[in-house]
Tab-separated table of N, CA and C in Angstrom:
chain	number	residue	atom	x	y	z
A	1	MET	N	0.851	-1.184	0.000
A	1	MET	CA	0.000	0.000	0.000
A	1	MET	C	0.894	1.244	0.000
A	2	THR	N	0.676	2.106	-0.955
A	2	THR	CA	1.445	3.334	-1.047
A	2	THR	C	0.763	4.417	-0.235
A	3	ILE	N	1.544	5.067	0.613
A	3	ILE	CA	1.010	6.155	1.436
A	3	ILE	C	1.532	7.468	0.882
A	4	THR	N	0.599	8.344	0.557
A	4	THR	CA	0.973	9.673	0.079
A	4	THR	C	0.333	10.706	0.991
A	5	SER	N	0.819	11.912	0.911
A	5	SER	CA	0.230	12.973	1.735
A	5	SER	C	-1.227	13.198	1.343
A	6	GLU	N	-1.548	12.975	0.102
A	6	GLU	CA	-2.945	13.155	-0.346
A	6	GLU	C	-3.855	12.123	0.300
A	7	THR	N	-3.426	10.848	0.351
A	7	THR	CA	-4.274	9.830	0.983
A	7	THR	C	-4.416	10.095	2.477
A	8	ILE	N	-3.366	10.590	3.093
A	8	ILE	CA	-3.440	10.929	4.528
A	8	ILE	C	-4.413	12.080	4.733
A	9	LYS	N	-4.352	13.093	3.879
A	9	LYS	CA	-5.290	14.222	3.980
A	9	LYS	C	-6.730	13.742	3.832
A	10	GLN	N	-6.964	12.841	2.898
A	10	GLN	CA	-8.313	12.311	2.707
A	10	GLN	C	-8.773	11.549	3.951
A	11	ASP	N	-7.880	10.762	4.528
A	11	ASP	CA	-8.221	10.037	5.756
A	11	ASP	C	-8.524	11.011	6.899
A	12	LEU	N	-7.737	12.066	6.996
A	12	LEU	CA	-7.961	13.061	8.050
A	12	LEU	C	-9.321	13.730	7.908
A	13	ASP	N	-9.726	13.975	6.691
A	13	ASP	CA	-11.023	14.615	6.450
A	13	ASP	C	-12.184	13.771	6.947
A	14	ARG	N	-11.987	12.476	7.077
A	14	ARG	CA	-13.059	11.566	7.499
A	14	ARG	C	-13.069	11.309	9.007
A	15	LEU	N	-12.106	11.845	9.742
A	15	LEU	CA	-12.013	11.571	11.180
A	15	LEU	C	-12.932	12.473	11.993
A	16	SER	N	-13.342	11.948	13.145
A	16	SER	CA	-14.139	12.744	14.084
A	16	SER	C	-13.218	13.717	14.823
A	17	ASP	N	-13.813	14.661	15.543
A	17	ASP	CA	-13.008	15.615	16.311
A	17	ASP	C	-12.126	14.902	17.330
A	18	GLU	N	-12.675	13.894	17.974
A	18	GLU	CA	-11.905	13.145	18.971
A	18	GLU	C	-10.715	12.425	18.314
A	19	GLN	N	-10.945	11.852	17.168
A	19	GLN	CA	-9.867	11.172	16.448
A	19	GLN	C	-8.811	12.170	15.978
A	20	LEU	N	-9.253	13.354	15.547
A	20	LEU	CA	-8.301	14.386	15.133
A	20	LEU	C	-7.429	14.830	16.297
A	21	ARG	N	-8.026	14.931	17.492
A	21	ARG	CA	-7.234	15.291	18.680
A	21	ARG	C	-6.185	14.220	18.958
A	22	ALA	N	-6.569	12.959	18.804
A	22	ALA	CA	-5.620	11.858	19.017
A	22	ALA	C	-4.484	11.929	18.001
A	23	VAL	N	-4.803	12.233	16.758
A	23	VAL	CA	-3.772	12.375	15.721
A	23	VAL	C	-2.853	13.548	16.070
A	24	ALA	N	-3.450	14.666	16.503
A	24	ALA	CA	-2.649	15.838	16.874
A	24	ALA	C	-1.719	15.500	18.042
A	25	ASP	N	-2.213	14.755	19.024
A	25	ASP	CA	-1.368	14.340	20.151
A	25	ASP	C	-0.211	13.469	19.666
A	26	PHE	N	-0.504	12.571	18.746
A	26	PHE	CA	0.537	11.687	18.228
A	26	PHE	C	1.585	12.478	17.452
A	27	ILE	N	1.148	13.446	16.669
A	27	ILE	CA	2.096	14.286	15.922
A	27	ILE	C	2.976	15.068	16.886
A	28	ALA	N	2.379	15.602	17.958
A	28	ALA	CA	3.162	16.322	18.970
A	28	ALA	C	4.197	15.396	19.597
A	29	PHE	N	3.799	14.148	19.881
A	29	PHE	CA	4.726	13.174	20.437
A	29	PHE	C	5.883	12.907	19.474
A	30	LEU	N	5.580	12.737	18.191
A	30	LEU	CA	6.634	12.484	17.201
A	30	LEU	C	7.617	13.649	17.130
A	31	LYS	N	7.103	14.875	17.183
A	31	LYS	CA	7.973	16.049	17.155
A	31	LYS	C	8.862	16.088	18.393
A	32	PHE	N	8.272	15.791	19.564
A	32	PHE	CA	9.032	15.771	20.812
A	32	PHE	C	10.124	14.715	20.754
A	33	ARG	N	9.775	13.525	20.305
A	33	ARG	CA	10.739	12.425	20.224
A	33	ARG	C	11.877	12.766	19.273
A	34	ASP	N	11.542	13.431	18.178
A	34	ASP	CA	12.563	13.817	17.211
A	34	ASP	C	13.538	14.817	17.823
A	35	ARG	N	13.017	15.796	18.552
A	35	ARG	CA	13.904	16.777	19.205
A	35	ARG	C	14.762	16.108	20.270
A	36	ARG	N	14.161	15.212	21.048
A	36	ARG	CA	14.888	14.521	22.109
A	36	ARG	C	16.019	13.683	21.541
A	37	ASP	N	15.756	13.004	20.432
A	37	ASP	CA	16.764	12.134	19.833
A	37	ASP	C	17.941	12.917	19.260
A	38	ARG	N	17.729	14.182	18.926
A	38	ARG	CA	18.803	14.973	18.327
A	38	ARG	C	19.713	15.611	19.371
A	39	VAL	N	19.365	15.563	20.649
A	39	VAL	CA	20.189	16.167	21.690
A	39	VAL	C	21.225	15.148	22.139
A	40	ASN	N	22.473	15.418	21.832
A	40	ASN	CA	23.577	14.548	22.230
A	40	ASN	C	24.634	15.411	22.906
A	41	LEU	N	24.660	15.366	24.219
A	41	LEU	CA	25.616	16.165	24.972
A	41	LEU	C	26.826	15.315	25.337
A	42	THR	N	27.987	15.933	25.277
A	42	THR	CA	29.211	15.247	25.688
A	42	THR	C	29.323	15.315	27.208
A	43	ALA	N	30.226	14.539	27.756
A	43	ALA	CA	30.456	14.556	29.205
A	43	ALA	C	30.886	15.949	29.665
A	44	THR	N	31.680	16.630	28.864
A	44	THR	CA	32.124	17.985	29.203
A	44	THR	C	30.946	18.948	29.244
A	45	GLN	N	30.048	18.840	28.274
A	45	GLN	CA	28.866	19.702	28.266
A	45	GLN	C	27.967	19.424	29.464
A	46	LEU	N	27.795	18.151	29.793
A	46	LEU	CA	26.975	17.799	30.956
A	46	LEU	C	27.591	18.328	32.251
A	47	ALA	N	28.896	18.224	32.382
A	47	ALA	CA	29.587	18.734	33.568
A	47	ALA	C	29.419	20.244	33.665
A	48	SER	N	29.503	20.921	32.542
A	48	SER	CA	29.331	22.368	32.516
A	48	SER	C	27.924	22.757	32.954
A	49	LEU	N	26.921	22.031	32.479
A	49	LEU	CA	25.545	22.314	32.885
A	49	LEU	C	25.344	22.063	34.376
A	50	ALA	N	25.921	20.977	34.872
A	50	ALA	CA	25.800	20.667	36.298
A	50	ALA	C	26.420	21.768	37.143
A	51	THR	N	27.568	22.247	36.742
A	51	THR	CA	28.233	23.338	37.464
A	51	THR	C	27.404	24.603	37.397
A	52	GLU	N	26.859	24.887	36.226
A	52	GLU	CA	26.069	26.100	36.030
A	52	GLU	C	24.845	26.140	36.942
A	53	PHE	N	24.207	25.010	37.141
A	53	PHE	CA	22.975	24.989	37.922
A	53	PHE	C	23.163	24.546	39.367
A	54	ALA	N	24.368	24.213	39.768
A	54	ALA	CA	24.617	23.722	41.123
A	54	ALA	C	24.240	24.755	42.177
A	55	GLU	N	24.629	25.997	41.987
A	55	GLU	CA	24.328	27.035	42.977
A	55	GLU	C	22.820	27.271	43.081
A	56	GLU	N	22.146	27.304	41.949
A	56	GLU	CA	20.688	27.482	41.971
A	56	GLU	C	20.019	26.309	42.681
A	57	ASP	N	20.475	25.100	42.416
A	57	ASP	CA	19.933	23.916	43.082
A	57	ASP	C	20.141	24.000	44.590
A	58	ARG	N	21.329	24.420	45.009
A	58	ARG	CA	21.645	24.551	46.428
A	58	ARG	C	20.722	25.585	47.083
A	59	THR	N	20.538	26.713	46.427
A	59	THR	CA	19.682	27.775	46.957
A	59	THR	C	18.242	27.290	47.095
A	60	LEU	N	17.736	26.605	46.075
A	60	LEU	CA	16.370	26.084	46.143
A	60	LEU	C	16.221	25.038	47.247
A	61	ALA	N	17.225	24.189	47.409
A	61	ALA	CA	17.177	23.171	48.463
A	61	ALA	C	17.163	23.818	49.844
A	62	GLU	N	17.980	24.840	50.041
A	62	GLU	CA	18.011	25.529	51.332
A	62	GLU	C	16.688	26.236	51.599
A	63	ALA	N	16.103	26.841	50.587
A	63	ALA	CA	14.806	27.502	50.762
A	63	ALA	C	13.743	26.474	51.128
A	64	GLY	N	13.820	25.315	50.495
A	64	GLY	CA	12.878	24.254	50.814
A	64	GLY	C	13.035	23.772	52.246
A	65	MET	N	14.260	23.665	52.717
A	65	MET	CA	14.494	23.246	54.104
A	65	MET	C	13.980	24.304	55.067
A	66	ASP	N	14.159	25.592	54.749
A	66	ASP	CA	13.646	26.660	55.607
A	66	ASP	C	12.125	26.563	55.711
A	67	ASP	N	11.464	26.309	54.591
A	67	ASP	CA	10.008	26.143	54.610
A	67	ASP	C	9.618	24.928	55.437
A	68	TYR	N	10.374	23.848	55.315
A	68	TYR	CA	10.086	22.623	56.051
A	68	TYR	C	10.213	22.858	57.560
A	69	VAL	N	11.262	23.534	57.969
A	69	VAL	CA	11.463	23.833	59.390
A	69	VAL	C	10.326	24.702	59.909
A	70	GLU	N	9.906	25.674	59.114
A	70	GLU	CA	8.786	26.540	59.520
A	70	GLU	C	7.510	25.726	59.689
A	71	LEU	N	7.237	24.817	58.767
A	71	LEU	CA	6.037	23.977	58.870
A	71	LEU	C	6.106	23.058	60.090
A	72	LEU	N	7.301	22.550	60.403
A	72	LEU	CA	7.443	21.723	61.599
A	72	LEU	C	7.148	22.530	62.850
A	73	GLY	N	7.599	23.783	62.850
A	73	GLY	CA	7.335	24.656	63.983
A	73	GLY	C	5.843	24.927	64.159
A	74	GLN	N	5.122	25.002	63.081
A	74	GLN	CA	3.678	25.242	63.145
A	74	GLN	C	2.926	24.040	63.670
A	75	GLU	N	3.484	22.833	63.522
A	75	GLU	CA	2.839	21.617	64.004
A	75	GLU	C	2.855	21.543	65.528
A	76	ASP	N	3.881	22.104	66.139
A	76	ASP	CA	4.023	22.005	67.606
A	76	ASP	C	3.038	22.855	68.340
């Protein structure tokens, strides 16, 4: 069976709204998968990213602990 863009368009014209949403979701998934597959970081790039975000991660973790301590104090 030969698949052409014209036959796909004809098939799409016959789908219900719910089926079209499912097709749109699948197309979004294919686009996401394609972008994900094209990202290839080296160990050096990954190390650089980890260093870049380490301070922000530390700050967020400390803020979270401060909130946790405050909530524990409210329980008493």
